[in-house]
């Protein structure tokens, strides 16, 4: 009998036709980290490195069917959410997390794409705070997303720490506020808060416009490592190394904000 363990992760997110963000980025990241990837698509976007040209949400029924199909047969060790688009889809996802008693739940609260297109309806922010955060293990907002979720301006690291505490108080067990949008010219610092202590993950800032999909890729790497049973600080540390390699060795594809390189981390390890 085959006794090999296969770790499995599910992404519940939107499709990016350009391949750099959304479910495409998540599945590539799972694969690169030796985790079997599955998807429940919430919306289809027509998108490339120049921006989003169309958003086509799926019905709640379609999302439910996809989640049930993989959960009842294949099984799930960790899940990640990305673009959820509406309060209705968020409600479905929160109820499925409860139904399947998932513990390794990573929320990337995707709101607006780089070019300014909305990937989450404005009124759905409330549903993320009230329905999703209480049933999640980790949330990974960038600074603008953390500002919306906490209704506060974040300029300094102290502002970020206060925002992390505020998010923790909504019920999520770990908060990672990413530093890609911070003012710092030299480094990009991500902050992790577990309700007790702050931890910092720091790498040099890379001067590039090819950062499309960095948030999705980072959160997917955390999810993959949680699926394998890693602790949260270890998973965040590996994700930081993964995204840093992917940005540093980016591919130069397209005429706008290009994608990161999902195979850079593996190649750097000689695999
Ligand atoms: N120019 C950069 N150089 C190095 N790391 C970066 C850079 N931009 C983003 N990162 C890292 O990429 C990840 C995603 O960050 P961020 O850009 O804040 O998220 P999002 O893509 O959701 O806006 C974080 O780990 C962040 O520190
Ligand atoms: C379908 C889809 N999902 C998420 C995003 C946002 O990705 P993110 O990693 O935040 O990168 P940018 O859009 O900021 O480049 C997306 N664009 N599309």
mmCIF file of C-alpha atoms and ligand atoms in Angstrom:
data_model
loop_
_atom_site.group_PDB
_atom_site.id
_atom_site.type_symbol
_atom_site.label_atom_id
_atom_site.label_comp_id
_atom_site.label_asym_id
_atom_site.label_seq_id
_atom_site.Cartn_x
_atom_site.Cartn_y
_atom_site.Cartn_z
ATOM 1 C CA UNK A 1 0.000 0.000 0.000
ATOM 2 C CA UNK A 2 1.184 3.543 -0.770
ATOM 3 C CA UNK A 3 1.774 5.320 2.545
ATOM 4 C CA UNK A 4 3.173 8.560 1.084
ATOM 5 C CA UNK A 5 1.678 11.689 2.670
ATOM 6 C CA UNK A 6 0.363 14.281 0.257
ATOM 7 C CA UNK A 7 -0.389 17.709 1.701
ATOM 8 C CA UNK A 8 -3.391 19.464 0.141
ATOM 9 C CA UNK A 9 -4.393 23.125 -0.004
ATOM 10 C CA UNK A 10 -7.505 24.815 -1.374
ATOM 11 C CA UNK A 11 -7.608 28.367 -2.719
ATOM 12 C CA UNK A 12 -10.970 30.148 -2.801
ATOM 13 C CA UNK A 13 -10.252 33.143 -5.020
ATOM 14 C CA UNK A 14 -10.672 34.881 -8.351
ATOM 15 C CA UNK A 15 -9.091 33.870 -11.641
ATOM 16 C CA UNK A 16 -6.453 36.200 -13.147
ATOM 17 C CA UNK A 17 -6.242 35.472 -16.879
ATOM 18 C CA UNK A 18 -2.752 37.023 -16.867
ATOM 19 C CA UNK A 19 -1.500 34.281 -14.530
ATOM 20 C CA UNK A 20 0.327 36.498 -12.036
ATOM 21 C CA UNK A 21 -2.241 36.830 -9.222
ATOM 22 C CA UNK A 22 -5.422 35.087 -8.027
ATOM 23 C CA UNK A 23 -5.875 31.344 -8.217
ATOM 24 C CA UNK A 24 -3.165 31.021 -10.846
ATOM 25 C CA UNK A 25 -0.546 32.488 -8.475
ATOM 26 C CA UNK A 26 -1.877 30.393 -5.598
ATOM 27 C CA UNK A 27 -1.767 27.094 -7.485
ATOM 28 C CA UNK A 28 1.732 27.782 -8.845
ATOM 29 C CA UNK A 29 2.936 28.575 -5.324
ATOM 30 C CA UNK A 30 1.356 25.429 -3.828
ATOM 31 C CA UNK A 31 2.997 23.348 -6.550
ATOM 32 C CA UNK A 32 6.425 24.928 -6.036
ATOM 33 C CA UNK A 33 6.196 24.164 -2.309
ATOM 34 C CA UNK A 34 5.240 20.501 -2.890
ATOM 35 C CA UNK A 35 1.597 20.882 -1.909
ATOM 36 C CA UNK A 36 -1.298 19.563 -4.010
ATOM 37 C CA UNK A 37 -3.384 22.583 -5.020
ATOM 38 C CA UNK A 38 -7.163 22.779 -5.527
ATOM 39 C CA UNK A 39 -9.397 25.732 -6.343
ATOM 40 C CA UNK A 40 -12.876 27.126 -5.858
ATOM 41 C CA UNK A 41 -13.230 30.079 -8.228
ATOM 42 C CA UNK A 42 -15.310 33.043 -6.998
ATOM 43 C CA UNK A 43 -15.007 35.292 -10.049
ATOM 44 C CA UNK A 44 -13.303 35.414 -13.403
ATOM 45 C CA UNK A 45 -11.298 38.499 -14.272
ATOM 46 C CA UNK A 46 -10.046 39.527 -17.702
ATOM 47 C CA UNK A 47 -6.690 40.880 -16.611
ATOM 48 C CA UNK A 48 -3.108 41.385 -17.745
ATOM 49 C CA UNK A 49 -0.065 43.351 -16.580
ATOM 50 C CA UNK A 50 -1.775 46.603 -17.638
ATOM 51 C CA UNK A 51 -4.860 46.124 -15.470
ATOM 52 C CA UNK A 52 -8.303 44.564 -15.092
ATOM 53 C CA UNK A 53 -10.626 44.765 -18.104
ATOM 54 C CA UNK A 54 -13.617 42.833 -16.729
ATOM 55 C CA UNK A 55 -14.912 41.142 -13.562
ATOM 56 C CA UNK A 56 -17.432 38.288 -13.826
ATOM 57 C CA UNK A 57 -18.520 36.911 -10.439
ATOM 58 C CA UNK A 58 -19.798 33.338 -10.151
ATOM 59 C CA UNK A 59 -23.008 32.426 -8.323
ATOM 60 C CA UNK A 60 -22.940 31.382 -4.665
ATOM 61 C CA UNK A 61 -24.145 27.964 -5.827
ATOM 62 C CA UNK A 62 -21.098 27.563 -8.083
ATOM 63 C CA UNK A 63 -18.769 28.423 -5.178
ATOM 64 C CA UNK A 64 -20.558 26.022 -2.802
ATOM 65 C CA UNK A 65 -20.426 23.177 -5.352
ATOM 66 C CA UNK A 66 -16.685 23.598 -5.943
ATOM 67 C CA UNK A 67 -15.882 23.685 -2.206
ATOM 68 C CA UNK A 68 -18.072 20.662 -1.471
ATOM 69 C CA UNK A 69 -16.675 18.693 -4.409
ATOM 70 C CA UNK A 70 -13.079 18.868 -3.206
ATOM 71 C CA UNK A 71 -13.821 18.699 0.530
ATOM 72 C CA UNK A 72 -16.024 15.605 0.461
ATOM 73 C CA UNK A 73 -13.630 13.580 -1.663
ATOM 74 C CA UNK A 74 -10.025 14.811 -1.645
ATOM 75 C CA UNK A 75 -9.788 16.597 1.726
ATOM 76 C CA UNK A 76 -8.106 19.840 2.683
ATOM 77 C CA UNK A 77 -5.148 20.517 5.032
ATOM 78 C CA UNK A 78 -5.240 24.308 4.677
ATOM 79 C CA UNK A 79 -7.279 26.929 2.839
ATOM 80 C CA UNK A 80 -6.542 30.391 1.537
ATOM 81 C CA UNK A 81 -9.053 32.999 0.474
ATOM 82 C CA UNK A 82 -8.291 35.790 -2.012
ATOM 83 C CA UNK A 83 -10.757 37.792 -4.110
ATOM 84 C CA UNK A 84 -14.190 37.039 -2.596
ATOM 85 C CA UNK A 85 -16.015 39.920 -4.308
ATOM 86 C CA UNK A 86 -19.350 40.048 -2.403
ATOM 87 C CA UNK A 87 -20.902 39.673 1.058
ATOM 88 C CA UNK A 88 -22.890 36.722 -0.269
ATOM 89 C CA UNK A 89 -19.746 34.791 -1.263
ATOM 90 C CA UNK A 90 -18.070 35.688 2.055
ATOM 91 C CA UNK A 91 -21.084 34.274 3.930
ATOM 92 C CA UNK A 92 -20.814 31.031 1.948
ATOM 93 C CA UNK A 93 -17.087 30.720 2.687
ATOM 94 C CA UNK A 94 -17.519 31.446 6.411
ATOM 95 C CA UNK A 95 -20.240 28.811 6.689
ATOM 96 C CA UNK A 96 -18.118 26.207 4.849
ATOM 97 C CA UNK A 97 -15.150 26.899 7.170
ATOM 98 C CA UNK A 98 -17.466 26.128 10.097
ATOM 99 C CA UNK A 99 -19.086 23.106 8.429
ATOM 100 C CA UNK A 100 -15.753 21.428 7.586
ATOM 101 C CA UNK A 101 -14.145 22.614 10.851
ATOM 102 C CA UNK A 102 -11.109 23.961 8.983
ATOM 103 C CA UNK A 103 -8.429 25.335 11.279
ATOM 104 C CA UNK A 104 -5.632 26.344 8.874
ATOM 105 C CA UNK A 105 -7.468 29.267 7.308
ATOM 106 C CA UNK A 106 -5.483 32.117 5.719
ATOM 107 C CA UNK A 107 -7.389 35.237 4.636
ATOM 108 C CA UNK A 108 -5.792 37.558 2.087
ATOM 109 C CA UNK A 109 -8.385 40.371 2.153
ATOM 110 C CA UNK A 110 -8.022 41.349 -1.512
ATOM 111 C CA UNK A 111 -9.875 44.618 -2.188
ATOM 112 C CA UNK A 112 -8.479 46.630 -5.081
ATOM 113 C CA UNK A 113 -6.121 45.644 -7.925
ATOM 114 C CA UNK A 114 -3.051 47.800 -8.618
ATOM 115 C CA UNK A 115 -4.746 49.650 -11.492
ATOM 116 C CA UNK A 116 -7.646 50.628 -9.173
ATOM 117 C CA UNK A 117 -10.318 48.045 -10.154
ATOM 118 C CA UNK A 118 -12.524 46.838 -7.313
ATOM 119 C CA UNK A 119 -12.174 43.118 -6.535
ATOM 120 C CA UNK A 120 -14.333 43.404 -3.393
ATOM 121 C CA UNK A 121 -17.588 45.354 -3.207
ATOM 122 C CA UNK A 122 -17.369 48.186 -0.689
ATOM 123 C CA UNK A 123 -20.203 46.867 1.475
ATOM 124 C CA UNK A 124 -18.512 43.443 1.759
ATOM 125 C CA UNK A 125 -15.779 44.763 4.089
ATOM 126 C CA UNK A 126 -18.234 44.395 6.992
ATOM 127 C CA UNK A 127 -18.742 40.701 6.165
ATOM 128 C CA UNK A 128 -14.973 40.069 6.197
ATOM 129 C CA UNK A 129 -14.735 41.631 9.657
ATOM 130 C CA UNK A 130 -17.832 40.058 11.169
ATOM 131 C CA UNK A 131 -18.013 36.650 9.511
ATOM 132 C CA UNK A 132 -14.571 35.668 8.276
ATOM 133 C CA UNK A 133 -12.150 37.002 10.885
ATOM 134 C CA UNK A 134 -13.700 35.113 13.823
ATOM 135 C CA UNK A 135 -13.180 31.771 12.024
ATOM 136 C CA UNK A 136 -9.670 32.426 10.637
ATOM 137 C CA UNK A 137 -6.157 31.581 11.745
ATOM 138 C CA UNK A 138 -4.224 34.269 9.821
ATOM 139 C CA UNK A 139 -5.078 37.474 7.953
ATOM 140 C CA UNK A 140 -2.512 39.076 5.626
ATOM 141 C CA UNK A 141 -3.627 42.622 4.672
ATOM 142 C CA UNK A 142 -1.350 45.092 2.919
ATOM 143 C CA UNK A 143 -1.282 48.564 4.483
ATOM 144 C CA UNK A 144 -4.205 50.052 2.463
ATOM 145 C CA UNK A 145 -6.343 46.968 3.251
ATOM 146 C CA UNK A 146 -5.462 47.196 6.961
ATOM 147 C CA UNK A 147 -6.479 50.875 6.866
ATOM 148 C CA UNK A 148 -9.909 49.995 5.440
ATOM 149 C CA UNK A 149 -10.443 47.120 7.885
ATOM 150 C CA UNK A 150 -9.510 49.214 10.924
ATOM 151 C CA UNK A 151 -10.725 52.602 9.703
ATOM 152 C CA UNK A 152 -7.429 54.222 10.683
ATOM 153 C CA UNK A 153 -4.514 55.823 8.850
ATOM 154 C CA UNK A 154 -1.294 53.805 8.953
ATOM 155 C CA UNK A 155 1.938 55.763 8.485
ATOM 156 C CA UNK A 156 4.359 54.473 11.121
ATOM 157 C CA UNK A 157 5.246 51.051 12.476
ATOM 158 C CA UNK A 158 3.413 51.993 15.683
ATOM 159 C CA UNK A 159 0.260 52.685 13.622
ATOM 160 C CA UNK A 160 0.660 49.224 12.109
ATOM 161 C CA UNK A 161 1.012 47.632 15.549
ATOM 162 C CA UNK A 162 -2.183 49.336 16.727
ATOM 163 C CA UNK A 163 -4.015 48.172 13.567
ATOM 164 C CA UNK A 164 -2.776 44.607 14.153
ATOM 165 C CA UNK A 165 -4.164 44.665 17.697
ATOM 166 C CA UNK A 166 -7.494 45.983 16.405
ATOM 167 C CA UNK A 167 -7.731 43.164 13.830
ATOM 168 C CA UNK A 168 -6.759 40.572 16.443
ATOM 169 C CA UNK A 169 -9.621 41.816 18.623
ATOM 170 C CA UNK A 170 -12.027 40.874 15.797
ATOM 171 C CA UNK A 171 -11.246 37.212 16.419
ATOM 172 C CA UNK A 172 -8.470 36.218 13.977
ATOM 173 C CA UNK A 173 -5.614 34.470 15.784
ATOM 174 C CA UNK A 174 -2.638 35.914 13.860
ATOM 175 C CA UNK A 175 -2.277 39.154 11.944
ATOM 176 C CA UNK A 176 0.394 39.797 9.299
ATOM 177 C CA UNK A 177 0.422 43.398 8.032
ATOM 178 C CA UNK A 178 2.679 43.413 4.980
ATOM 179 C CA UNK A 179 5.127 46.207 4.284
ATOM 180 C CA UNK A 180 5.182 46.436 0.490
ATOM 181 C CA UNK A 181 3.270 49.751 0.594
ATOM 182 C CA UNK A 182 5.305 51.287 3.449
ATOM 183 C CA UNK A 183 7.446 54.387 2.885
ATOM 184 C CA UNK A 184 10.786 52.695 3.555
ATOM 185 C CA UNK A 185 13.176 52.906 0.600
ATOM 186 C CA UNK A 186 15.632 50.253 1.751
ATOM 187 C CA UNK A 187 13.623 47.431 3.237
ATOM 188 C CA UNK A 188 10.230 45.752 3.175
ATOM 189 C CA UNK A 189 9.169 44.711 6.665
ATOM 190 C CA UNK A 190 6.188 42.439 7.371
ATOM 191 C CA UNK A 191 4.787 42.460 10.902
ATOM 192 C CA UNK A 192 3.287 39.385 12.616
ATOM 193 C CA UNK A 193 1.128 39.680 15.761
ATOM 194 C CA UNK A 194 -0.196 36.695 17.700
ATOM 195 C CA UNK A 195 -2.072 38.567 20.418
ATOM 196 C CA UNK A 196 1.019 38.678 22.637
ATOM 197 C CA UNK A 197 4.183 39.567 20.758
ATOM 198 C CA UNK A 198 5.203 41.247 17.521
ATOM 199 C CA UNK A 199 7.609 39.553 15.153
ATOM 200 C CA UNK A 200 9.253 41.236 12.144
ATOM 201 C CA UNK A 201 10.235 39.711 8.790
ATOM 202 C CA UNK A 202 12.633 42.041 7.009
ATOM 203 C CA UNK A 203 14.282 41.861 3.568
ATOM 204 C CA UNK A 204 15.838 44.499 1.342
ATOM 205 C CA UNK A 205 13.388 46.391 -0.882
ATOM 206 C CA UNK A 206 13.804 45.500 -4.565
ATOM 207 C CA UNK A 207 13.499 48.386 -7.014
ATOM 208 C CA UNK A 208 11.053 46.973 -9.576
ATOM 209 C CA UNK A 209 7.600 47.542 -11.059
ATOM 210 C CA UNK A 210 7.050 43.779 -11.444
ATOM 211 C CA UNK A 211 5.105 43.147 -8.249
ATOM 212 C CA UNK A 212 1.764 41.954 -9.634
ATOM 213 C CA UNK A 213 0.449 39.159 -7.440
ATOM 214 C CA UNK A 214 2.923 39.555 -4.575
ATOM 215 C CA UNK A 215 0.187 39.492 -1.927
ATOM 216 C CA UNK A 216 -1.496 36.389 -3.363
ATOM 217 C CA UNK A 217 1.814 34.557 -3.684
ATOM 218 C CA UNK A 218 2.938 35.446 -0.151
ATOM 219 C CA UNK A 219 -0.348 34.282 1.427
ATOM 220 C CA UNK A 220 -0.373 31.106 -0.693
ATOM 221 C CA UNK A 221 3.134 30.237 0.517
ATOM 222 C CA UNK A 222 1.999 30.654 4.154
ATOM 223 C CA UNK A 223 -0.974 28.369 3.386
ATOM 224 C CA UNK A 224 1.211 25.696 1.773
ATOM 225 C CA UNK A 225 3.543 25.624 4.764
ATOM 226 C CA UNK A 226 0.620 25.426 7.210
ATOM 227 C CA UNK A 227 -0.741 22.494 5.182
ATOM 228 C CA UNK A 228 2.574 20.723 5.829
ATOM 229 C CA UNK A 229 2.245 21.339 9.568
ATOM 230 C CA UNK A 230 4.719 24.203 9.991
ATOM 231 C CA UNK A 231 4.230 26.738 12.780
ATOM 232 C CA UNK A 232 2.966 30.207 11.847
ATOM 233 C CA UNK A 233 6.319 32.033 12.313
ATOM 234 C CA UNK A 234 8.109 29.362 10.250
ATOM 235 C CA UNK A 235 5.426 29.512 7.528
ATOM 236 C CA UNK A 236 5.642 33.331 7.366
ATOM 237 C CA UNK A 237 9.459 33.187 7.223
ATOM 238 C CA UNK A 238 9.406 30.713 4.317
ATOM 239 C CA UNK A 239 6.734 32.805 2.548
ATOM 240 C CA UNK A 240 8.917 35.897 2.929
ATOM 241 C CA UNK A 241 11.885 34.070 1.362
ATOM 242 C CA UNK A 242 9.619 32.704 -1.401
ATOM 243 C CA UNK A 243 8.180 36.093 -2.380
ATOM 244 C CA UNK A 244 11.552 37.833 -2.121
ATOM 245 C CA UNK A 245 13.106 35.358 -4.560
ATOM 246 C CA UNK A 246 10.048 35.658 -6.848
ATOM 247 C CA UNK A 247 10.292 39.484 -6.974
ATOM 248 C CA UNK A 248 14.099 39.577 -7.242
ATOM 249 C CA UNK A 249 14.150 37.204 -10.221
ATOM 250 C CA UNK A 250 10.965 38.475 -11.916
ATOM 251 C CA UNK A 251 10.279 37.581 -15.525
ATOM 252 C CA UNK A 252 9.768 40.930 -17.271
ATOM 253 C CA UNK A 253 6.556 39.723 -18.920
ATOM 254 C CA UNK A 254 4.007 42.168 -20.392
ATOM 255 C CA UNK A 255 4.028 45.951 -20.739
ATOM 256 C CA UNK A 256 2.900 46.979 -17.249
ATOM 257 C CA UNK A 257 3.266 45.602 -13.721
ATOM 258 C CA UNK A 258 4.588 42.149 -14.533
ATOM 259 C CA UNK A 259 4.166 38.979 -12.474
ATOM 260 C CA UNK A 260 6.685 37.550 -10.051
ATOM 261 C CA UNK A 261 8.654 34.399 -10.799
ATOM 262 C CA UNK A 262 7.070 31.456 -9.028
ATOM 263 C CA UNK A 263 9.928 29.058 -9.759
ATOM 264 C CA UNK A 264 12.719 31.359 -8.474
ATOM 265 C CA UNK A 265 12.644 30.014 -4.885
ATOM 266 C CA UNK A 266 12.941 26.385 -6.037
ATOM 267 C CA UNK A 267 15.686 27.181 -8.569
ATOM 268 C CA UNK A 268 17.653 29.084 -5.909
ATOM 269 C CA UNK A 269 17.649 25.882 -3.887
ATOM 270 C CA UNK A 270 19.034 23.895 -6.808
ATOM 271 C CA UNK A 271 15.892 21.790 -7.205
HETATM 272 N N1 LIG B 1 9.648 45.995 -3.786
HETATM 273 C C1 LIG B 1 9.646 44.995 -2.904
HETATM 274 N N2 LIG B 1 10.818 44.462 -2.463
HETATM 275 C C2 LIG B 1 10.817 43.437 -1.573
HETATM 276 N N3 LIG B 1 9.707 42.883 -1.065
HETATM 277 C C3 LIG B 1 8.509 43.376 -1.460
HETATM 278 C C4 LIG B 1 8.409 44.449 -2.395
HETATM 279 N N4 LIG B 1 7.088 44.713 -2.610
HETATM 280 C C5 LIG B 1 6.397 43.840 -1.851
HETATM 281 N N5 LIG B 1 7.244 43.045 -1.138
HETATM 282 C C6 LIG B 1 6.858 41.945 -0.256
HETATM 283 O O1 LIG B 1 5.843 41.212 -0.949
HETATM 284 C C7 LIG B 1 4.828 40.763 -0.045
HETATM 285 C C8 LIG B 1 3.488 41.376 -0.454
HETATM 286 O O2 LIG B 1 3.458 42.695 0.020
HETATM 287 P P1 LIG B 1 2.511 43.890 -0.391
HETATM 288 O O3 LIG B 1 3.027 44.512 -1.642
HETATM 289 O O4 LIG B 1 2.439 44.778 0.805
HETATM 290 O O5 LIG B 1 1.129 43.162 -0.655
HETATM 291 P P2 LIG B 1 0.037 43.286 -1.820
HETATM 292 O O6 LIG B 1 0.596 42.624 -3.035
HETATM 293 O O7 LIG B 1 -1.137 42.579 -1.234
HETATM 294 O O8 LIG B 1 -0.200 44.754 -2.046
HETATM 295 C C9 LIG B 1 5.337 41.188 1.348
HETATM 296 O O9 LIG B 1 6.109 40.141 1.896
HETATM 297 C C10 LIG B 1 6.203 42.403 1.044
HETATM 298 O O10 LIG B 1 7.137 42.664 2.062
HETATM 299 C C1 LIG B 2 -8.099 37.643 -9.415
HETATM 300 C C2 LIG B 2 -7.197 38.533 -8.623
HETATM 301 N N1 LIG B 2 -7.019 38.292 -7.315
HETATM 302 C C3 LIG B 2 -6.222 39.090 -6.582
HETATM 303 C C4 LIG B 2 -5.576 40.159 -7.159
HETATM 304 C C5 LIG B 2 -4.714 41.071 -6.339
HETATM 305 O O1 LIG B 2 -3.478 40.546 -6.255
HETATM 306 P P1 LIG B 2 -2.297 41.180 -5.394
HETATM 307 O O2 LIG B 2 -1.433 40.083 -4.961
HETATM 308 O O3 LIG B 2 -2.830 42.059 -4.332
HETATM 309 O O4 LIG B 2 -1.563 42.000 -6.505
HETATM 310 P P2 LIG B 2 -1.926 43.339 -7.254
HETATM 311 O O5 LIG B 2 -3.229 43.257 -7.950
HETATM 312 O O6 LIG B 2 -1.880 44.391 -6.193
HETATM 313 O O7 LIG B 2 -0.835 43.432 -8.247
HETATM 314 C C6 LIG B 2 -5.750 40.367 -8.532
HETATM 315 N N2 LIG B 2 -5.130 41.385 -9.159
HETATM 316 N N3 LIG B 2 -6.578 39.542 -9.242
#
